[in-house]
PDB file of C-alpha atoms in Angstrom:
ATOM      1  CA  GLN A  88      -4.799 -51.082  -0.007  1.00 91.00           C
ATOM      2  CA  VAL A  89      -6.778 -54.237  -0.700  1.00 95.00           C
ATOM      3  CA  GLN A  90      -4.889 -57.472   0.602  1.00 97.00           C
ATOM      4  CA  LEU A  91      -5.300 -61.064  -1.476  1.00 98.00           C
ATOM      5  CA  VAL A  92      -4.370 -64.435  -0.018  1.00 97.00           C
ATOM      6  CA  GLU A  93      -4.319 -67.156  -2.185  1.00 97.00           C
ATOM      7  CA  SER A  94      -4.578 -70.763  -1.233  1.00 96.00           C
ATOM      8  CA  GLY A  95      -4.955 -74.246  -2.507  1.00 96.00           C
ATOM      9  CA  GLY A  96      -2.077 -74.880  -4.682  1.00 94.00           C
ATOM     10  CA  GLY A  97      -0.500 -78.243  -4.834  1.00 97.00           C
ATOM     11  CA  SER A  98       0.485 -80.932  -7.324  1.00 98.00           C
ATOM     12  CA  VAL A  99      -1.396 -82.945  -9.072  1.00 98.00           C
ATOM     13  CA  GLN A 100      -1.373 -85.707 -12.286  1.00 98.00           C
ATOM     14  CA  ALA A 101      -2.002 -84.752 -15.595  1.00 98.00           C
ATOM     15  CA  GLY A 102      -6.104 -85.211 -15.702  1.00 98.00           C
ATOM     16  CA  GLY A 103      -6.618 -83.906 -12.124  1.00 98.00           C
ATOM     17  CA  SER A 104      -8.324 -81.283 -10.193  1.00 98.00           C
ATOM     18  CA  LEU A 105      -7.572 -78.590  -7.961  1.00 98.00           C
ATOM     19  CA  ARG A 106      -9.778 -75.582  -6.471  1.00 98.00           C
ATOM     20  CA  LEU A 107      -7.805 -72.346  -5.657  1.00 98.00           C
ATOM     21  CA  SER A 108      -9.054 -69.513  -2.918  1.00 98.00           C
ATOM     22  CA  CYS A 109      -8.596 -66.182  -2.607  1.00 98.00           C
ATOM     23  CA  ALA A 110      -9.518 -64.196   0.321  1.00 98.00           C
ATOM     24  CA  ALA A 111     -10.105 -60.544  -0.036  1.00 97.00           C
ATOM     25  CA  SER A 112      -9.678 -57.832   2.600  1.00 97.00           C
ATOM     26  CA  GLU A 113     -12.432 -56.042   1.094  1.00 95.00           C
ATOM     27  CA  TYR A 114     -14.991 -55.797  -1.246  1.00 94.00           C
ATOM     28  CA  THR A 115     -13.564 -54.434  -5.197  1.00 94.00           C
ATOM     29  CA  TYR A 116     -15.494 -54.734  -8.554  1.00 96.00           C
ATOM     30  CA  CYS A 117     -13.775 -57.451  -9.669  1.00 97.00           C
ATOM     31  CA  LEU A 118     -11.486 -60.302  -8.966  1.00 98.00           C
ATOM     32  CA  GLY A 119      -9.273 -62.157 -11.290  1.00 98.00           C
ATOM     33  CA  TRP A 120      -7.161 -65.020 -11.701  1.00 98.00           C
ATOM     34  CA  PHE A 121      -3.859 -64.785 -13.597  1.00 98.00           C
ATOM     35  CA  ARG A 122      -1.101 -67.044 -13.977  1.00 98.00           C
ATOM     36  CA  GLN A 123       2.929 -67.116 -15.049  1.00 98.00           C
ATOM     37  CA  ALA A 124       4.915 -69.953 -16.104  1.00 97.00           C
ATOM     38  CA  PRO A 125       8.474 -69.733 -15.612  1.00 93.00           C
ATOM     39  CA  GLY A 126      10.165 -67.979 -18.675  1.00 95.00           C
ATOM     40  CA  LYS A 127       6.354 -66.805 -19.569  1.00 97.00           C
ATOM     41  CA  GLU A 128       4.752 -63.360 -18.871  1.00 96.00           C
ATOM     42  CA  ARG A 129       1.855 -63.441 -16.657  1.00 97.00           C
ATOM     43  CA  GLU A 130      -1.705 -63.687 -18.327  1.00 97.00           C
ATOM     44  CA  ALA A 131      -4.849 -63.878 -17.541  1.00 97.00           C
ATOM     45  CA  VAL A 132      -7.042 -66.920 -16.905  1.00 98.00           C
ATOM     46  CA  ALA A 133     -10.493 -65.553 -15.763  1.00 98.00           C
ATOM     47  CA  SER A 134     -12.439 -62.882 -14.527  1.00 98.00           C
ATOM     48  CA  ILE A 135     -15.533 -62.061 -12.645  1.00 98.00           C
ATOM     49  CA  ASP A 136     -17.546 -59.088 -11.931  1.00 96.00           C
ATOM     50  CA  ARG A 137     -19.709 -57.609  -9.389  1.00 94.00           C
ATOM     51  CA  ILE A 138     -22.806 -58.889 -11.048  1.00 94.00           C
ATOM     52  CA  GLY A 139     -21.483 -62.524 -11.709  1.00 94.00           C
ATOM     53  CA  ILE A 140     -20.235 -61.855 -15.307  1.00 96.00           C
ATOM     54  CA  THR A 141     -17.647 -64.293 -16.239  1.00 97.00           C
ATOM     55  CA  ARG A 142     -14.701 -63.817 -18.865  1.00 97.00           C
ATOM     56  CA  TYR A 143     -12.339 -66.849 -19.660  1.00 98.00           C
ATOM     57  CA  ALA A 144      -9.093 -67.415 -21.754  1.00 97.00           C
ATOM     58  CA  ASP A 145      -9.297 -69.673 -23.986  1.00 97.00           C
ATOM     59  CA  SER A 146      -6.985 -72.151 -22.317  1.00 96.00           C
ATOM     60  CA  ALA A 147      -9.339 -72.188 -19.181  1.00 97.00           C
ATOM     61  CA  LYS A 148     -12.636 -72.396 -21.288  1.00 95.00           C
ATOM     62  CA  ASP A 149     -14.611 -76.048 -20.643  1.00 94.00           C
ATOM     63  CA  ARG A 150     -11.834 -76.362 -17.696  1.00 98.00           C
ATOM     64  CA  PHE A 151     -12.112 -73.628 -15.304  1.00 98.00           C
ATOM     65  CA  THR A 152     -15.032 -72.494 -13.344  1.00 98.00           C
ATOM     66  CA  ILE A 153     -14.275 -69.066 -11.397  1.00 98.00           C
ATOM     67  CA  SER A 154     -16.832 -67.777  -9.003  1.00 98.00           C
ATOM     68  CA  ARG A 155     -17.181 -65.252  -5.753  1.00 97.00           C
ATOM     69  CA  ASP A 156     -18.519 -64.899  -2.398  1.00 96.00           C
ATOM     70  CA  MET A 157     -19.791 -61.521  -2.196  1.00 93.00           C
ATOM     71  CA  ALA A 158     -20.519 -61.884   1.464  1.00 93.00           C
ATOM     72  CA  LYS A 159     -17.165 -63.173   2.342  1.00 94.00           C
ATOM     73  CA  ASN A 160     -15.145 -61.294  -0.472  1.00 95.00           C
ATOM     74  CA  THR A 161     -13.520 -64.726  -1.275  1.00 97.00           C
ATOM     75  CA  LEU A 162     -12.632 -65.405  -5.082  1.00 98.00           C
ATOM     76  CA  SER A 163     -12.410 -69.439  -5.908  1.00 98.00           C
ATOM     77  CA  LEU A 164     -10.735 -71.052  -9.203  1.00 98.00           C
ATOM     78  CA  GLU A 165     -11.994 -74.588  -9.722  1.00 98.00           C
ATOM     79  CA  MET A 166      -9.741 -76.146 -12.226  1.00 98.00           C
ATOM     80  CA  ASN A 167     -10.754 -79.855 -14.198  1.00 98.00           C
ATOM     81  CA  GLY A 168      -8.791 -81.620 -16.359  1.00 98.00           C
ATOM     82  CA  LEU A 169      -5.674 -80.142 -15.763  1.00 98.00           C
ATOM     83  CA  LYS A 170      -2.523 -80.545 -17.835  1.00 97.00           C
ATOM     84  CA  PRO A 171       1.144 -80.281 -17.798  1.00 97.00           C
ATOM     85  CA  GLU A 172       0.677 -76.744 -19.554  1.00 97.00           C
ATOM     86  CA  ASP A 173      -1.389 -75.616 -16.871  1.00 98.00           C
ATOM     87  CA  THR A 174       2.151 -75.309 -14.491  1.00 98.00           C
ATOM     88  CA  ALA A 175       2.505 -72.142 -12.910  1.00 98.00           C
ATOM     89  CA  MET A 176       2.351 -69.530 -10.521  1.00 98.00           C
ATOM     90  CA  TYR A 177      -1.667 -68.598  -9.822  1.00 98.00           C
ATOM     91  CA  TYR A 178      -2.546 -65.106  -8.847  1.00 98.00           C
ATOM     92  CA  CYS A 179      -5.219 -63.724  -7.474  1.00 98.00           C
ATOM     93  CA  ALA A 180      -5.910 -59.847  -8.643  1.00 98.00           C
ATOM     94  CA  ALA A 181      -8.489 -57.477  -7.677  1.00 97.00           C
ATOM     95  CA  SER A 182      -9.445 -54.417  -9.860  1.00 96.00           C
ATOM     96  CA  THR A 183     -11.563 -51.563  -8.634  1.00 93.00           C
ATOM     97  CA  GLY A 184     -12.124 -50.539 -12.513  1.00 89.00           C
ATOM     98  CA  TYR A 185     -12.691 -52.586 -15.398  1.00 90.00           C
ATOM     99  CA  CYS A 186     -12.923 -56.072 -15.442  1.00 94.00           C
ATOM    100  CA  TYR A 187     -11.380 -57.053 -18.902  1.00 92.00           C
ATOM    101  CA  LEU A 188      -8.572 -59.865 -19.230  1.00 94.00           C
ATOM    102  CA  ASP A 189      -5.849 -57.904 -18.975  1.00 93.00           C
ATOM    103  CA  ARG A 190      -3.091 -56.974 -16.512  1.00 93.00           C
ATOM    104  CA  ASP A 191      -3.535 -53.284 -16.786  1.00 93.00           C
ATOM    105  CA  SER A 192      -7.305 -53.652 -15.724  1.00 93.00           C
ATOM    106  CA  PHE A 193      -6.046 -55.051 -12.022  1.00 96.00           C
ATOM    107  CA  ASN A 194      -5.030 -52.820  -9.348  1.00 93.00           C
ATOM    108  CA  TYR A 195      -3.971 -55.882  -6.749  1.00 97.00           C
ATOM    109  CA  TRP A 196      -2.102 -58.432  -6.426  1.00 98.00           C
ATOM    110  CA  GLY A 197      -1.561 -61.201  -4.469  1.00 98.00           C
ATOM    111  CA  GLN A 198       1.644 -63.586  -3.527  1.00 97.00           C
ATOM    112  CA  GLY A 199       0.444 -66.261  -5.690  1.00 97.00           C
ATOM    113  CA  THR A 200      -0.063 -69.931  -5.059  1.00 98.00           C
ATOM    114  CA  GLN A 201       1.754 -72.755  -7.262  1.00 98.00           C
ATOM    115  CA  VAL A 202       0.032 -74.960  -9.398  1.00 98.00           C
ATOM    116  CA  THR A 203       2.237 -77.897 -10.528  1.00 98.00           C
ATOM    117  CA  VAL A 204       0.839 -80.636 -12.874  1.00 98.00           C
ATOM    118  CA  SER A 205       3.043 -83.586 -13.792  1.00 97.00           C
ATOM    119  CA  SER A 206       2.588 -86.205 -17.234  1.00 94.00           C
TER     120      SER A 206
END
């Protein structure tokens, strides 16, 4: 059972930046970030596989950067130019199989960290 623990969420004004981190208990092929706003479905933000291939949702392109440290089993998400619509609970997720931007590809989930962006 892979354990995932997120950190780094918080409140920021529009245009600001935040860096999310996730510590994984062991290696998995793919790691990703998802988010869920109140009343909405959980949606993919970005993913990265073991060789560093990244995928981004359109909402995250050009603003967010996903990265991982294979030696430390950690995942990060650098978020710049934050908008109020980025407000959500952000979840770290791990996949032992595919690395597509869909929830069904991911086997393990963290508890989430809240990001709030005010206008």
